[in-house]
Amino acid sequence: MHVFVGYGFYGRDLVEWGLKNELINSAPDRPSTYQFAEARAVAQRMIDHSDALCNMEIVLPPGSKQDDVDSPFMFLIDKYRDDSDEALEVDEEKRHLDIKRLIEKELRFTSSQFFYVRG
């Protein structure tokens, strides 16, 4: 069983983040789905190349079916890079803080609509 613990946000927030930080090249007149795909790819690349202690994915929360700017998404810790016994026994509160730190430090991404996801 996979436990989902992460920070949720709406796709539109990621597009605004990409444009504000000049990380995406999409012209404002391009379809929002194109801008979202570009922003999501940039954010995932930044996460993958970070020195954080965990791998993180940008995913749809359980039960979500749409994949566009108006859909909810979440940052989800996929696995810890440290294979020690301590890392394997990490508690939910630590996961919660690791996700928050990684988002703030590596992406400088904030959203007024952040919500905590657990399932």
PDB file of C-alpha atoms in Angstrom:
ATOM      1  CA  MET A   1       0.000   0.000   0.000  1.00  0.00           C
ATOM      2  CA  HIS A   2       1.301   3.457  -0.908  1.00  0.00           C
ATOM      3  CA  VAL A   3       0.615   6.220   1.586  1.00  0.00           C
ATOM      4  CA  PHE A   4       0.089   9.575  -0.058  1.00  0.00           C
ATOM      5  CA  VAL A   5       1.483  12.475   1.923  1.00  0.00           C
ATOM      6  CA  GLY A   6       2.103  15.724   0.145  1.00  0.00           C
ATOM      7  CA  TYR A   7       1.286  19.328  -0.559  1.00  0.00           C
ATOM      8  CA  GLY A   8      -1.493  19.990  -2.994  1.00  0.00           C
ATOM      9  CA  PHE A   9      -1.890  22.919  -5.347  1.00  0.00           C
ATOM     10  CA  TYR A  10      -3.759  23.773  -8.531  1.00  0.00           C
ATOM     11  CA  GLY A  11      -2.095  23.540 -11.915  1.00  0.00           C
ATOM     12  CA  ARG A  12      -2.679  27.231 -12.582  1.00  0.00           C
ATOM     13  CA  ASP A  13      -0.402  28.086  -9.617  1.00  0.00           C
ATOM     14  CA  LEU A  14       2.470  26.213 -11.250  1.00  0.00           C
ATOM     15  CA  VAL A  15       2.006  28.165 -14.507  1.00  0.00           C
ATOM     16  CA  GLU A  16       2.052  31.468 -12.587  1.00  0.00           C
ATOM     17  CA  TRP A  17       5.199  30.327 -10.753  1.00  0.00           C
ATOM     18  CA  GLY A  18       6.935  29.456 -14.049  1.00  0.00           C
ATOM     19  CA  LEU A  19       6.043  32.762 -15.678  1.00  0.00           C
ATOM     20  CA  LYS A  20       6.915  34.856 -12.594  1.00  0.00           C
ATOM     21  CA  ASN A  21      10.349  33.253 -12.286  1.00  0.00           C
ATOM     22  CA  GLU A  22      10.934  33.293 -16.054  1.00  0.00           C
ATOM     23  CA  LEU A  23      11.383  29.525 -16.067  1.00  0.00           C
ATOM     24  CA  ILE A  24       9.031  28.805 -18.939  1.00  0.00           C
ATOM     25  CA  ASN A  25       9.153  30.253 -22.424  1.00  0.00           C
ATOM     26  CA  SER A  26       5.472  29.994 -23.229  1.00  0.00           C
ATOM     27  CA  ALA A  27       3.938  33.077 -24.713  1.00  0.00           C
ATOM     28  CA  PRO A  28       0.861  34.200 -22.757  1.00  0.00           C
ATOM     29  CA  ASP A  29      -1.302  33.539 -25.821  1.00  0.00           C
ATOM     30  CA  ARG A  30      -0.398  29.821 -25.877  1.00  0.00           C
ATOM     31  CA  PRO A  31      -3.010  27.400 -24.574  1.00  0.00           C
ATOM     32  CA  SER A  32      -2.935  27.027 -20.802  1.00  0.00           C
ATOM     33  CA  THR A  33      -2.501  23.256 -21.126  1.00  0.00           C
ATOM     34  CA  TYR A  34       0.774  23.828 -23.000  1.00  0.00           C
ATOM     35  CA  GLN A  35       1.984  26.315 -20.383  1.00  0.00           C
ATOM     36  CA  PHE A  36       1.074  23.889 -17.610  1.00  0.00           C
ATOM     37  CA  ALA A  37       2.917  20.972 -19.223  1.00  0.00           C
ATOM     38  CA  GLU A  38       6.015  23.144 -19.603  1.00  0.00           C
ATOM     39  CA  ALA A  39       5.870  24.430 -15.996  1.00  0.00           C
ATOM     40  CA  ARG A  40       5.339  20.925 -14.629  1.00  0.00           C
ATOM     41  CA  ALA A  41       8.324  19.596 -16.591  1.00  0.00           C
ATOM     42  CA  VAL A  42      10.579  22.438 -15.371  1.00  0.00           C
ATOM     43  CA  ALA A  43       9.545  21.922 -11.734  1.00  0.00           C
ATOM     44  CA  GLN A  44      10.084  18.160 -11.963  1.00  0.00           C
ATOM     45  CA  ARG A  45      13.551  18.662 -13.500  1.00  0.00           C
ATOM     46  CA  MET A  46      14.497  21.057 -10.692  1.00  0.00           C
ATOM     47  CA  ILE A  47      13.346  18.531  -8.091  1.00  0.00           C
ATOM     48  CA  ASP A  48      15.200  15.674  -9.793  1.00  0.00           C
ATOM     49  CA  HIS A  49      18.467  17.651  -9.861  1.00  0.00           C
ATOM     50  CA  SER A  50      18.212  18.942  -6.300  1.00  0.00           C
ATOM     51  CA  ASP A  51      20.378  17.724  -3.442  1.00  0.00           C
ATOM     52  CA  ALA A  52      17.349  16.912  -1.325  1.00  0.00           C
ATOM     53  CA  LEU A  53      17.273  13.703   0.677  1.00  0.00           C
ATOM     54  CA  CYS A  54      14.224  12.391  -1.129  1.00  0.00           C
ATOM     55  CA  ASN A  55      12.800  11.897  -4.584  1.00  0.00           C
ATOM     56  CA  MET A  56       9.594  13.769  -5.216  1.00  0.00           C
ATOM     57  CA  GLU A  57       7.014  13.548  -7.977  1.00  0.00           C
ATOM     58  CA  ILE A  58       4.317  15.955  -9.114  1.00  0.00           C
ATOM     59  CA  VAL A  59       1.214  13.786  -9.365  1.00  0.00           C
ATOM     60  CA  LEU A  60      -2.570  13.886  -9.447  1.00  0.00           C
ATOM     61  CA  PRO A  61      -4.043  13.079  -6.025  1.00  0.00           C
ATOM     62  CA  PRO A  62      -5.910   9.768  -5.745  1.00  0.00           C
ATOM     63  CA  GLY A  63      -9.275   9.989  -7.482  1.00  0.00           C
ATOM     64  CA  SER A  64      -8.362  12.902  -9.782  1.00  0.00           C
ATOM     65  CA  LYS A  65      -8.748  12.231 -13.469  1.00  0.00           C
ATOM     66  CA  GLN A  66      -8.090  15.531 -15.233  1.00  0.00           C
ATOM     67  CA  ASP A  67      -4.609  16.730 -16.135  1.00  0.00           C
ATOM     68  CA  ASP A  68      -4.867  20.473 -16.728  1.00  0.00           C
ATOM     69  CA  VAL A  69      -4.438  23.878 -15.111  1.00  0.00           C
ATOM     70  CA  ASP A  70      -7.672  23.662 -13.129  1.00  0.00           C
ATOM     71  CA  SER A  71      -6.861  20.241 -11.671  1.00  0.00           C
ATOM     72  CA  PRO A  72      -5.467  19.693  -8.202  1.00  0.00           C
ATOM     73  CA  PHE A  73      -1.954  18.253  -8.099  1.00  0.00           C
ATOM     74  CA  MET A  74       0.383  17.331  -5.302  1.00  0.00           C
ATOM     75  CA  PHE A  75       4.070  17.134  -4.514  1.00  0.00           C
ATOM     76  CA  LEU A  76       4.570  13.569  -3.296  1.00  0.00           C
ATOM     77  CA  ILE A  77       7.662  12.033  -1.729  1.00  0.00           C
ATOM     78  CA  ASP A  78       8.295   8.931  -3.802  1.00  0.00           C
ATOM     79  CA  LYS A  79      11.208   7.577  -1.765  1.00  0.00           C
ATOM     80  CA  TYR A  80      14.059   8.676   0.414  1.00  0.00           C
ATOM     81  CA  ARG A  81      17.524   8.534  -1.135  1.00  0.00           C
ATOM     82  CA  ASP A  82      19.018   7.339   2.155  1.00  0.00           C
ATOM     83  CA  ASP A  83      18.641   3.557   2.431  1.00  0.00           C
ATOM     84  CA  SER A  84      19.356   3.392   6.161  1.00  0.00           C
ATOM     85  CA  ASP A  85      16.887   1.839   8.589  1.00  0.00           C
ATOM     86  CA  GLU A  86      16.181   5.280  10.047  1.00  0.00           C
ATOM     87  CA  ALA A  87      15.079   6.622   6.668  1.00  0.00           C
ATOM     88  CA  LEU A  88      12.794   3.656   6.112  1.00  0.00           C
ATOM     89  CA  GLU A  89      11.005   4.291   9.409  1.00  0.00           C
ATOM     90  CA  VAL A  90      10.326   7.946   8.713  1.00  0.00           C
ATOM     91  CA  ASP A  91       7.108   9.243  10.224  1.00  0.00           C
ATOM     92  CA  GLU A  92       4.380  11.238   8.558  1.00  0.00           C
ATOM     93  CA  GLU A  93       5.339  14.502  10.259  1.00  0.00           C
ATOM     94  CA  LYS A  94       8.891  14.236   8.922  1.00  0.00           C
ATOM     95  CA  ARG A  95       7.597  13.553   5.399  1.00  0.00           C
ATOM     96  CA  HIS A  96       5.354  16.589   5.709  1.00  0.00           C
ATOM     97  CA  LEU A  97       8.278  18.828   6.727  1.00  0.00           C
ATOM     98  CA  ASP A  98      10.622  17.378   4.081  1.00  0.00           C
ATOM     99  CA  ILE A  99       8.127  18.112   1.324  1.00  0.00           C
ATOM    100  CA  LYS A 100       7.559  21.653   2.583  1.00  0.00           C
ATOM    101  CA  ARG A 101      11.299  22.353   2.861  1.00  0.00           C
ATOM    102  CA  LEU A 102      12.033  20.946  -0.578  1.00  0.00           C
ATOM    103  CA  ILE A 103       9.296  22.982  -2.243  1.00  0.00           C
ATOM    104  CA  GLU A 104      10.341  26.199  -0.519  1.00  0.00           C
ATOM    105  CA  LYS A 105      14.105  25.747  -0.874  1.00  0.00           C
ATOM    106  CA  GLU A 106      14.520  24.142  -4.275  1.00  0.00           C
ATOM    107  CA  LEU A 107      11.560  25.577  -6.168  1.00  0.00           C
ATOM    108  CA  ARG A 108      10.782  28.781  -4.283  1.00  0.00           C
ATOM    109  CA  PHE A 109       7.178  27.815  -5.010  1.00  0.00           C
ATOM    110  CA  THR A 110       4.458  29.140  -2.744  1.00  0.00           C
ATOM    111  CA  SER A 111       0.742  29.083  -3.215  1.00  0.00           C
ATOM    112  CA  SER A 112      -2.054  30.665  -1.255  1.00  0.00           C
ATOM    113  CA  GLN A 113      -4.040  27.521  -2.060  1.00  0.00           C
ATOM    114  CA  PHE A 114      -1.571  24.938  -0.711  1.00  0.00           C
ATOM    115  CA  PHE A 115      -3.358  22.138   1.050  1.00  0.00           C
ATOM    116  CA  TYR A 116      -2.062  19.090   2.878  1.00  0.00           C
ATOM    117  CA  VAL A 117      -2.914  15.782   1.210  1.00  0.00           C
ATOM    118  CA  ARG A 118      -2.941  12.448   2.986  1.00  0.00           C
ATOM    119  CA  GLY A 119      -4.546   9.258   1.813  1.00  0.00           C
TER     120      GLY A 119
END
